[in-house]
Amino acid sequence: MGIDYNHINDNSLKNQTFYFAGTNAWQIWIKPPNCKWVNFFLVGGGAGGQGGQTGAASTRSGGNGGGSAAFAYITVPSFALPGQLYLQVGRGGFFGESGGTPQGGSGGLSYVCTIPDTTSPYNILMKSGTAAAGVLGVSATAGTVITAADILLADIAFISAYAGQAGGTGGSSSTPATNVTPSGIPFTGGAGGAGCSSVGTLGASASIVGILGFPTISGGTNTAVQSATAGFGNNGYATRENFVGPNFKTPMYFTGGAGGGAASQTQGIGGKGGNGMFGCGGGGGGAGGNTTAGIGGIGGDGFIMITVS
Amino acid sequence: MVDTFNIVDGSQQRQVYFANGVNSFHTWNKPSNCQFVHFFVLGGGGGGGGGQGAGTATARRGGGSGGSAGGTVSLIPSAYLPDMIYIQVGSGGSNGIGGTTNSNGGAGTLSYIMVSPDTSKTAANVIIQSGDAAAGGGNSGLNSGTAGIAGTIWSYTNNIFNDIGLMSPFAGQAGVLGQTTPVPTSISISGVTGGGAAGAGMNGGTAQAGGSVNAGGYIPTMLGGSAGGSATSTTAGGNGSGAFMTFNPNSNGYSSQQLIFTGGSGGGSSDGGVGGSGGPGAYGSGGGGGGAGVTNSGGNGGRGGDGIVIITFW
């Protein structure tokens, strides 16, 4: 092998990232010759945030943030793998509607399969989690972690798998929504939207707390102005927009969207929740006036990264 | 060097070691400049039990099938390993004999990676071993047809080298009970190895097919042996099939399928003839149980698959 003085990236397919390509769409990975060792990183889609509630002169809550997806690192010697694998990447959940019902959609799981099929356990080589982030009617639920029993190749693999983080609860009445603090995983839930009391007292929307020098993702500001729209929650933060590397200055880290602000007046409009980044939950929408509350943010899509050596 | 075309370069990808006898050691020399070493250490599977023989129209059990072995995968920086290590690969358990003997299947044996060729397997000399307890053989039909136990995971008791790298031990899969009635239970693989399926028994005059290994993914259905003849027929029960593997591990080739080894299927029973033999297990997998037959004519069990050790380095 030649001496690599300049650390120039080659194009030998040592690191490939696969993104969401459509519901039930399959992408193909070909095992490179001469590789000895393959690492898979799978994360599912985050759940969408719930919309805020409406009804001036009534107590209304901000929407809950969407949960983040479970994820898994799985490392396998290449001889144990087929020459071709089929990948399905989970989509981020839809935003929840104004009024709070329906809540945000659940994210999709990500799969690595031996044939394009996610129904037979014999065909699923690995997956990002056992349950997706968000379940029907409860968008704040975190994705649940896989165990060795979920993977046929577990006998011969090294597996590190983690559950996602639950989305933050939306503010109830004038009680502020609780900020979301990253919990040791690089994918956070979304933060809740702001609520409002029956007499127009506004609560605060929630933010994603900044850690390790990464910024705080602020929730939207409230409004007490008739017909005005409250501030939108900021979209989540990402240290990777894509994974063309391998030289990155910061570790891989993604956050959910922040909560939307609330509107106290009868014609006020609640702020939208921020969208989640990869695998993260959308923020909850802020409470609105009589007609329109903030919609939730969209959950971040999942991805699958495959590294070989 | 820029590897533009990803062409197979013909270099040795890994080294594969097979069973070569009790207390026999292979050696592996650490290549120059290698940085990491990955081990796949699999023990031998249990053998299937022999089917029971008795007079026509009486109750007879098929042999229980053998369990599959546990194993350990490990990733170790090469600097933590000695330049030479010793490898002992476990053997598959013997097949139980039907006929006049009606013996149990034998247990498999464990596989080891060691710092010295220590036939006592002193824990302090062991770097990696495939499990704590080896896969058990299935009992004969005469001996209740009890299923062979699964190999148990390595618990590192008294070992000192298990902390030098990532270790991930796994358990095997138990075999299946041999029965007198109905069609014996089939088995579905649950990991990279599988137990065998039971031999067929009989409770009356109707012969049965042996238990199958169920299909899934790359694995085809491996049917148990066919049913043999009635009391007035000497048609033997069919033999089980077995030893299926998606590919035979080797040192240089490119594998195009997922690694899976399965157990053998069970032999069919015969009221008036010889019971069918159980199929053999592939690497680390259990043998199928023998089918029941007429007096002194139970079928043999299938042999357990030998263990295997695969070392990948880079």
mmCIF file of C-alpha atoms in Angstrom, chain B residues 28-31 34 37 39 76-86 113-116 125 127 161 164:
data_model
loop_
_atom_site.group_PDB
_atom_site.id
_atom_site.type_symbol
_atom_site.label_atom_id
_atom_site.label_comp_id
_atom_site.label_asym_id
_atom_site.label_seq_id
_atom_site.Cartn_x
_atom_site.Cartn_y
_atom_site.Cartn_z
ATOM 1 C CA TRP B 28 -1.778 -19.324 14.281
ATOM 2 C CA ASN B 29 1.037 -16.872 13.780
ATOM 3 C CA LYS B 30 0.160 -13.222 13.960
ATOM 4 C CA PRO B 31 0.951 -11.575 10.620
ATOM 5 C CA CYS B 34 -1.884 -6.503 11.423
ATOM 6 C CA VAL B 37 -7.869 -9.704 14.991
ATOM 7 C CA PHE B 39 -12.237 -14.501 16.195
ATOM 8 C CA ILE B 76 -8.812 -7.842 19.951
ATOM 9 C CA PRO B 77 -6.071 -5.337 19.068
ATOM 10 C CA SER B 78 -3.238 -7.475 17.803
ATOM 11 C CA ALA B 79 -0.726 -5.891 20.155
ATOM 12 C CA TYR B 80 -2.526 -7.565 23.039
ATOM 13 C CA LEU B 81 -2.038 -11.031 21.603
ATOM 14 C CA PRO B 82 1.077 -13.189 21.636
ATOM 15 C CA ASP B 83 2.788 -13.823 18.321
ATOM 16 C CA MET B 84 1.580 -17.402 18.316
ATOM 17 C CA ILE B 85 -1.664 -18.775 19.649
ATOM 18 C CA TYR B 86 -2.996 -22.292 19.877
ATOM 19 C CA ILE B 113 -8.054 -20.187 21.644
ATOM 20 C CA MET B 114 -5.140 -20.526 24.062
ATOM 21 C CA VAL B 115 -1.758 -19.087 24.887
ATOM 22 C CA SER B 116 -0.249 -22.556 25.207
ATOM 23 C CA ASN B 125 -4.324 -20.188 29.564
ATOM 24 C CA ILE B 127 -7.988 -16.448 25.618
ATOM 25 C CA PHE B 161 -7.442 -12.803 29.049
ATOM 26 C CA ILE B 164 -8.213 -7.725 26.556
#
